[in-house]
Amino acid sequence: PARACVSDFTEMMRALGYPRLISMENFHTPNFMLVSEVLLWLVRRYEPQTDIPPDVETEQDRVFFIKAVAQFMATKAHIKLNTKKLYQADGYAVRELLKVTSVLYSAMNTKGVERADVSEEDSSKFKFDLGSKIADLKAARQLASEITSKGVSLYDLLGKEVELREARTKSIARPLEINEAEKVMKIAIDCVLEQVQKTKDMLNNVALDEANLEAKIEKRKLELERSQKRLQTLQSVRPAFMDEYEKIEEQLQKQYSTYLERFRNLTYLEQLLEDHRRAEQEIFEEAANVLRLMQNRLKEEEQHLLKSGDNDDSDIEIQEDEGSDSEVEDRQMMKQRTATETLLRG
């Protein structure tokens, strides 16, 4: 099954246009670089504008890369991938890669080869042009809504123009009173003076706030310098627990390598156990069939012997006059023994 999966995977990758030639020999041993390259190519084939980092030099980078690819496939393509098998980068990882390649291969077959071979530059250019027009589209929608609201308000105001015209003509025809105009002017002057005083007060407060902020900035600068000096001293001093930390880190690396080895052995032994159980089940079914055949054969022989025994009894009754009762009994015992012996032999 593993060889069949690898062969299907290579054929699908060749059909999808993967530039590198993949063979079955590439997955006999763990090959994480090839698996990461294939995963990144499939993700970009599915969505060219992805931002998954391709760095897989360190162990943390590899774990982050596998998690990012699995999360992307689960959210975008609704494909669930086993991260442990992908990290193994062997024949089991090919089965997980086959899930993604089968989806892309079926999509290529349904939509046609011509549409699947569109260059990535054209698609990126189209997406770039579309993104540049999104802001204009939003502005146009906002202006259309504003035009609609302004038109409604203008229509309402024009409907009230008849009443407002009469009130306007009355107010214009009424003579202007000097006392009332003077009161209104005084009120307006007082309001303006009040606004000017508030503005002056705000300017004075701004000056005070600026002085306070400058003092706070100087204080923060001094604290920052002290913190930087303390940080430099702490960086220069080696902690007391650093040796123990390094030893524990080395032990962790050894434990992790042991865990990987045991995990691979466990998967291999589980496969062997499954094969062994399947073989035992087949042997058990064959044995059951053989026992059933033997039981049927024994029943047939037993019926045959019973029929032959009845015929012998009838011959004995015919020859009663020639012998005595003891001789007849001896003959019956001998025949029963021979019948049982033949049954046991059978």
Short mmCIF file of C-alpha atoms in Angstrom, two decimals:
data_model
loop_
_atom_site.label_atom_id
_atom_site.label_comp_id
_atom_site.label_asym_id
_atom_site.label_seq_id
_atom_site.Cartn_x
_atom_site.Cartn_y
_atom_site.Cartn_z
CA PRO A 1 0.00 0.00 0.00
CA ALA A 2 2.87 2.42 0.75
CA ARG A 3 4.44 1.86 -2.67
CA ALA A 4 1.05 2.37 -4.33
CA CYS A 5 0.57 5.65 -2.43
CA VAL A 6 4.03 6.88 -3.47
CA SER A 7 3.40 5.96 -7.12
CA ASP A 8 0.02 7.75 -7.11
CA PHE A 9 1.62 10.76 -5.44
CA THR A 10 4.42 10.98 -8.02
CA GLU A 11 1.95 10.70 -10.91
CA MET A 12 -0.31 13.41 -9.46
CA MET A 13 2.62 15.76 -8.81
CA ARG A 14 3.86 15.26 -12.36
CA ALA A 15 0.35 16.01 -13.68
CA LEU A 16 0.07 19.13 -11.51
CA GLY A 17 3.32 20.46 -13.01
CA TYR A 18 5.81 20.06 -10.15
CA PRO A 19 9.21 21.05 -11.59
CA ARG A 20 11.24 18.41 -9.75
CA LEU A 21 11.11 14.67 -10.49
CA ILE A 22 10.00 12.60 -7.47
CA SER A 23 10.68 8.87 -7.23
CA MET A 24 9.91 6.13 -4.70
CA GLU A 25 13.51 6.13 -3.50
CA ASN A 26 13.14 9.62 -2.03
CA PHE A 27 10.91 8.39 0.82
CA HIS A 28 12.75 5.24 1.93
CA THR A 29 14.47 7.39 4.57
CA PRO A 30 13.09 10.54 6.26
CA ASN A 31 13.53 13.49 3.89
CA PHE A 32 12.11 16.58 5.58
CA MET A 33 13.57 19.05 3.08
CA LEU A 34 11.69 17.43 0.18
CA VAL A 35 8.45 17.20 2.18
CA SER A 36 8.67 20.89 3.20
CA GLU A 37 9.38 21.92 -0.39
CA VAL A 38 6.39 19.93 -1.67
CA LEU A 39 4.11 21.30 1.06
CA LEU A 40 5.11 24.90 0.30
CA TRP A 41 4.58 24.32 -3.42
CA LEU A 42 1.12 22.81 -2.85
CA VAL A 43 0.09 25.65 -0.52
CA ARG A 44 1.20 28.27 -3.03
CA ARG A 45 -0.53 26.34 -5.80
CA TYR A 46 -3.72 26.44 -3.74
CA GLU A 47 -3.32 30.15 -2.83
CA PRO A 48 -0.38 32.11 -4.31
CA GLN A 49 -0.62 34.99 -1.80
CA THR A 50 0.19 32.92 1.31
CA ASP A 51 2.81 34.16 3.79
CA ILE A 52 4.01 30.88 5.35
CA PRO A 53 7.73 31.19 6.22
CA PRO A 54 9.85 28.61 4.35
CA ASP A 55 12.61 28.39 7.02
CA VAL A 56 13.10 24.77 8.20
CA GLU A 57 16.69 24.85 9.44
CA THR A 58 16.05 24.47 13.18
CA GLU A 59 13.68 22.18 15.01
CA GLN A 60 11.39 25.01 16.14
CA ASP A 61 11.16 26.33 12.57
CA ARG A 62 10.13 22.88 11.34
CA VAL A 63 7.44 22.51 13.99
CA PHE A 64 6.12 26.01 13.25
CA PHE A 65 6.14 25.29 9.50
CA ILE A 66 4.17 22.01 9.89
CA LYS A 67 1.63 23.68 12.20
CA ALA A 68 1.17 26.62 9.84
CA VAL A 69 0.60 24.36 6.82
CA ALA A 70 -1.86 22.14 8.72
CA GLN A 71 -3.79 25.17 9.99
CA PHE A 72 -3.90 26.69 6.49
CA MET A 73 -5.22 23.46 4.93
CA ALA A 74 -7.80 23.04 7.70
CA THR A 75 -9.16 26.61 7.36
CA LYS A 76 -8.88 27.18 3.61
CA ALA A 77 -9.29 23.72 2.04
CA HIS A 78 -11.05 21.87 4.94
CA ILE A 79 -8.39 19.13 4.80
CA LYS A 80 -7.29 17.59 8.10
CA LEU A 81 -3.60 16.63 8.13
CA ASN A 82 -1.72 14.53 10.70
CA THR A 83 1.19 16.71 11.85
CA LYS A 84 3.15 13.81 13.40
CA LYS A 85 3.15 11.82 10.17
CA LEU A 86 4.13 14.93 8.21
CA TYR A 87 7.03 15.53 10.59
CA GLN A 88 8.22 11.93 10.04
CA ALA A 89 8.83 12.80 6.37
CA ASP A 90 8.70 9.18 5.19
CA GLY A 91 6.14 6.91 3.54
CA TYR A 92 3.49 7.85 6.12
CA ALA A 93 3.91 11.54 5.20
CA VAL A 94 3.15 10.67 1.57
CA ARG A 95 -0.35 9.55 2.59
CA GLU A 96 -0.97 12.97 4.15
CA LEU A 97 0.42 14.76 1.10
CA LEU A 98 -1.83 12.62 -1.08
CA LYS A 99 -4.90 14.22 0.54
CA VAL A 100 -3.91 17.66 -0.80
CA THR A 101 -2.68 16.49 -4.20
CA SER A 102 -5.85 14.46 -4.81
CA VAL A 103 -8.00 17.58 -4.26
CA LEU A 104 -5.88 19.66 -6.64
CA TYR A 105 -5.75 16.83 -9.18
CA SER A 106 -9.53 16.39 -9.17
CA ALA A 107 -10.00 20.15 -9.48
CA MET A 108 -7.67 20.18 -12.48
CA ASN A 109 -9.61 17.37 -14.12
CA THR A 110 -12.99 19.04 -13.57
CA LYS A 111 -12.03 22.57 -14.62
CA GLY A 112 -9.74 21.56 -17.49
CA VAL A 113 -6.04 21.75 -18.03
CA GLU A 114 -6.15 25.15 -19.75
CA ARG A 115 -7.63 26.90 -16.76
CA ALA A 116 -5.27 25.16 -14.33
CA ASP A 117 -2.20 26.25 -16.34
CA VAL A 118 -2.82 29.98 -15.89
CA SER A 119 0.43 31.63 -14.85
CA GLU A 120 0.86 32.86 -11.31
CA GLU A 121 1.91 36.30 -12.56
CA ASP A 122 -1.46 36.91 -14.25
CA SER A 123 -3.39 35.85 -11.16
CA SER A 124 -1.25 38.02 -8.87
CA LYS A 125 -1.64 40.97 -11.26
CA PHE A 126 -5.40 40.54 -11.31
CA LYS A 127 -5.55 40.40 -7.50
CA PHE A 128 -3.33 43.48 -7.25
CA ASP A 129 -5.56 45.49 -9.59
CA LEU A 130 -8.64 44.38 -7.70
CA GLY A 131 -7.10 45.38 -4.37
CA SER A 132 -6.24 48.85 -5.68
CA LYS A 133 -9.87 49.40 -6.69
CA ILE A 134 -11.39 48.35 -3.36
CA ALA A 135 -10.82 51.79 -1.79
CA ASP A 136 -12.49 53.52 -4.74
CA LEU A 137 -15.41 51.12 -4.49
CA LYS A 138 -15.90 51.89 -0.79
CA ALA A 139 -15.73 55.64 -1.43
CA ALA A 140 -18.29 55.34 -4.24
CA ARG A 141 -20.66 53.42 -1.99
CA GLN A 142 -20.33 56.02 0.76
CA LEU A 143 -20.97 58.88 -1.66
CA ALA A 144 -24.03 57.11 -3.06
CA SER A 145 -25.50 56.71 0.42
CA GLU A 146 -24.78 60.37 1.23
CA ILE A 147 -26.39 61.52 -2.03
CA THR A 148 -29.49 59.50 -1.21
CA SER A 149 -29.79 60.96 2.30
CA LYS A 150 -29.19 64.52 1.06
CA GLY A 151 -31.83 64.08 -1.65
CA VAL A 152 -34.40 62.92 0.91
CA SER A 153 -33.70 65.86 3.23
CA LEU A 154 -33.82 68.32 0.29
CA TYR A 155 -37.19 66.91 -0.79
CA ASP A 156 -38.59 67.37 2.74
CA LEU A 157 -37.32 70.95 2.92
CA LEU A 158 -38.79 71.84 -0.47
CA GLY A 159 -42.12 70.49 0.75
CA LYS A 160 -41.99 72.93 3.71
CA GLU A 161 -41.04 75.88 1.50
CA VAL A 162 -44.67 77.14 1.23
CA GLU A 163 -45.04 77.59 4.99
CA LEU A 164 -41.54 78.94 5.41
CA ARG A 165 -42.05 81.50 2.66
CA GLU A 166 -44.99 83.08 4.51
CA ALA A 167 -43.05 83.21 7.78
CA ARG A 168 -40.04 84.74 5.99
CA THR A 169 -42.13 87.44 4.34
CA LYS A 170 -43.76 88.30 7.66
CA SER A 171 -40.44 88.59 9.46
CA ILE A 172 -39.03 90.77 6.67
CA ALA A 173 -42.10 93.02 6.65
CA ARG A 174 -41.97 93.54 10.41
CA PRO A 175 -40.06 96.73 11.42
CA LEU A 176 -36.68 96.27 13.12
CA GLU A 177 -36.55 97.26 16.83
CA ILE A 178 -33.25 98.82 17.93
CA ASN A 179 -33.50 97.69 21.56
CA GLU A 180 -33.93 94.04 20.70
CA ALA A 181 -31.10 94.16 18.14
CA GLU A 182 -28.84 95.76 20.74
CA LYS A 183 -29.64 93.02 23.28
CA VAL A 184 -28.91 90.33 20.74
CA MET A 185 -25.60 91.95 19.78
CA LYS A 186 -24.56 92.27 23.44
CA ILE A 187 -25.34 88.58 24.01
CA ALA A 188 -23.29 87.63 20.93
CA ILE A 189 -20.36 89.84 22.09
CA ASP A 190 -20.43 88.26 25.55
CA CYS A 191 -20.37 84.78 24.02
CA VAL A 192 -17.39 85.69 21.84
CA LEU A 193 -15.50 87.18 24.80
CA GLU A 194 -16.21 84.07 26.83
CA GLN A 195 -14.83 81.89 24.03
CA VAL A 196 -11.72 84.08 23.83
CA GLN A 197 -11.13 83.77 27.58
CA LYS A 198 -11.52 80.00 27.40
CA THR A 199 -9.01 79.88 24.56
CA LYS A 200 -6.50 81.92 26.59
CA ASP A 201 -6.97 79.66 29.59
CA MET A 202 -6.40 76.63 27.38
CA LEU A 203 -3.20 78.17 26.01
CA ASN A 204 -1.93 78.78 29.53
CA ASN A 205 -2.80 75.23 30.49
CA VAL A 206 -1.00 73.96 27.40
CA ALA A 207 2.17 75.73 28.52
CA LEU A 208 1.89 74.19 31.98
CA ASP A 209 1.16 70.76 30.51
CA GLU A 210 4.17 71.09 28.22
CA ALA A 211 6.44 71.85 31.16
CA ASN A 212 5.05 68.88 33.11
CA LEU A 213 5.49 66.58 30.14
CA GLU A 214 9.09 67.70 29.66
CA ALA A 215 9.81 66.96 33.31
CA LYS A 216 8.22 63.51 32.97
CA ILE A 217 10.22 62.83 29.80
CA GLU A 218 13.47 63.69 31.56
CA LYS A 219 12.52 61.44 34.44
CA ARG A 220 11.69 58.56 32.07
CA LYS A 221 15.00 59.05 30.24
CA LEU A 222 16.92 58.75 33.50
CA GLU A 223 14.98 55.60 34.40
CA LEU A 224 15.65 54.17 30.93
CA GLU A 225 19.40 54.81 31.29
CA ARG A 226 19.46 53.12 34.70
CA SER A 227 17.49 50.16 33.31
CA GLN A 228 19.86 49.81 30.35
CA LYS A 229 22.90 49.85 32.63
CA ARG A 230 21.30 47.22 34.84
CA LEU A 231 20.46 45.11 31.80
CA GLN A 232 24.07 45.26 30.61
CA THR A 233 25.32 44.14 34.00
CA LEU A 234 22.81 41.29 34.10
CA GLN A 235 23.78 40.18 30.59
CA SER A 236 27.46 40.18 31.47
CA VAL A 237 26.89 38.06 34.60
CA ARG A 238 26.28 34.34 33.97
CA PRO A 239 23.37 32.97 36.04
CA ALA A 240 24.09 30.27 38.61
CA PHE A 241 21.56 27.85 37.15
CA MET A 242 22.89 28.13 33.56
CA ASP A 243 25.07 24.99 33.82
CA GLU A 244 22.16 22.95 35.09
CA TYR A 245 19.95 24.41 32.36
CA GLU A 246 22.40 23.36 29.64
CA LYS A 247 22.67 19.83 31.07
CA ILE A 248 18.89 19.52 31.21
CA GLU A 249 18.66 20.82 27.64
CA GLU A 250 21.12 18.14 26.44
CA GLN A 251 19.09 15.48 28.27
CA LEU A 252 15.95 16.84 26.64
CA GLN A 253 17.51 16.50 23.19
CA LYS A 254 18.47 12.89 23.96
CA GLN A 255 15.00 12.13 25.29
CA TYR A 256 13.44 13.68 22.21
CA SER A 257 15.58 11.58 19.86
CA THR A 258 14.66 8.48 21.88
CA TYR A 259 11.00 9.46 21.66
CA LEU A 260 11.21 9.79 17.89
CA GLU A 261 12.89 6.42 17.54
CA ARG A 262 10.33 4.70 19.76
CA PHE A 263 7.45 6.40 17.96
CA ARG A 264 8.68 5.11 14.61
CA ASN A 265 9.23 1.64 16.05
CA LEU A 266 5.74 1.72 17.57
CA THR A 267 4.13 2.58 14.24
CA TYR A 268 6.12 -0.16 12.53
CA LEU A 269 5.17 -2.73 15.20
CA GLU A 270 1.51 -1.71 15.00
CA GLN A 271 1.62 -2.38 11.27
CA LEU A 272 3.24 -5.78 11.85
CA LEU A 273 0.66 -6.61 14.53
CA GLU A 274 -2.16 -5.75 12.15
CA ASP A 275 -0.65 -7.99 9.46
CA HIS A 276 -0.18 -10.81 11.98
CA ARG A 277 -3.78 -10.55 13.18
CA ARG A 278 -5.00 -10.63 9.60
CA ALA A 279 -2.94 -13.78 8.90
CA GLU A 280 -4.21 -15.45 12.11
CA GLN A 281 -7.78 -14.67 11.12
CA GLU A 282 -7.25 -16.28 7.73
CA ILE A 283 -5.68 -19.39 9.33
CA PHE A 284 -8.56 -19.62 11.81
CA GLU A 285 -11.13 -19.46 9.01
CA GLU A 286 -9.27 -22.15 7.05
CA ALA A 287 -9.14 -24.40 10.15
CA ALA A 288 -12.85 -23.89 10.76
CA ASN A 289 -13.61 -24.88 7.17
CA VAL A 290 -11.44 -28.01 7.49
CA LEU A 291 -13.16 -29.01 10.75
CA ARG A 292 -16.56 -28.52 9.15
CA LEU A 293 -15.58 -30.79 6.24
CA MET A 294 -14.22 -33.45 8.60
CA GLN A 295 -17.43 -33.42 10.67
CA ASN A 296 -19.54 -33.86 7.56
CA ARG A 297 -17.32 -36.72 6.39
CA LEU A 298 -17.53 -38.46 9.80
CA LYS A 299 -21.33 -38.16 9.78
CA GLU A 300 -21.52 -39.73 6.33
CA GLU A 301 -19.24 -42.63 7.35
CA GLU A 302 -21.23 -43.19 10.52
CA GLN A 303 -24.49 -43.40 8.57
CA HIS A 304 -22.85 -45.77 6.10
CA LEU A 305 -21.60 -48.04 8.91
CA LEU A 306 -25.02 -48.06 10.58
CA LYS A 307 -26.63 -49.16 7.34
CA SER A 308 -24.07 -51.96 6.88
CA GLY A 309 -24.59 -53.05 10.53
CA ASP A 310 -28.35 -53.44 9.96
CA ASN A 311 -27.75 -55.70 6.94
CA ASP A 312 -25.38 -57.91 8.96
CA ASP A 313 -28.02 -58.30 11.73
CA SER A 314 -30.57 -59.54 9.20
CA ASP A 315 -28.08 -62.19 7.95
CA ILE A 316 -27.52 -63.42 11.49
CA GLU A 317 -31.27 -63.89 12.08
CA ILE A 318 -31.55 -66.01 8.93
CA GLN A 319 -28.71 -68.36 10.07
CA GLU A 320 -30.05 -68.94 13.66
CA ASP A 321 -30.58 -72.63 13.09
CA GLU A 322 -26.99 -73.29 11.98
CA GLY A 323 -25.28 -72.00 15.14
CA SER A 324 -25.89 -71.45 18.81
CA ASP A 325 -26.74 -68.19 20.64
CA SER A 326 -23.22 -67.76 21.99
CA GLU A 327 -21.69 -67.87 18.53
CA VAL A 328 -24.14 -65.22 17.31
CA GLU A 329 -23.28 -62.94 20.19
CA ASP A 330 -19.55 -63.37 19.54
CA ARG A 331 -20.01 -62.44 15.91
CA GLN A 332 -22.00 -59.30 16.84
CA MET A 333 -19.29 -58.21 19.29
CA MET A 334 -16.59 -58.67 16.66
CA LYS A 335 -18.56 -56.65 14.12
CA GLN A 336 -19.13 -53.83 16.61
CA ARG A 337 -15.39 -53.72 17.38
CA THR A 338 -14.48 -53.59 13.72
CA ALA A 339 -17.06 -50.79 13.20
CA THR A 340 -15.63 -48.72 16.07
CA GLU A 341 -12.10 -49.31 14.83
CA THR A 342 -13.03 -48.06 11.36
CA LEU A 343 -14.73 -45.04 12.92
CA LEU A 344 -11.61 -44.20 14.95
CA ARG A 345 -9.40 -44.63 11.90
CA GLY A 346 -11.66 -42.37 9.92
#
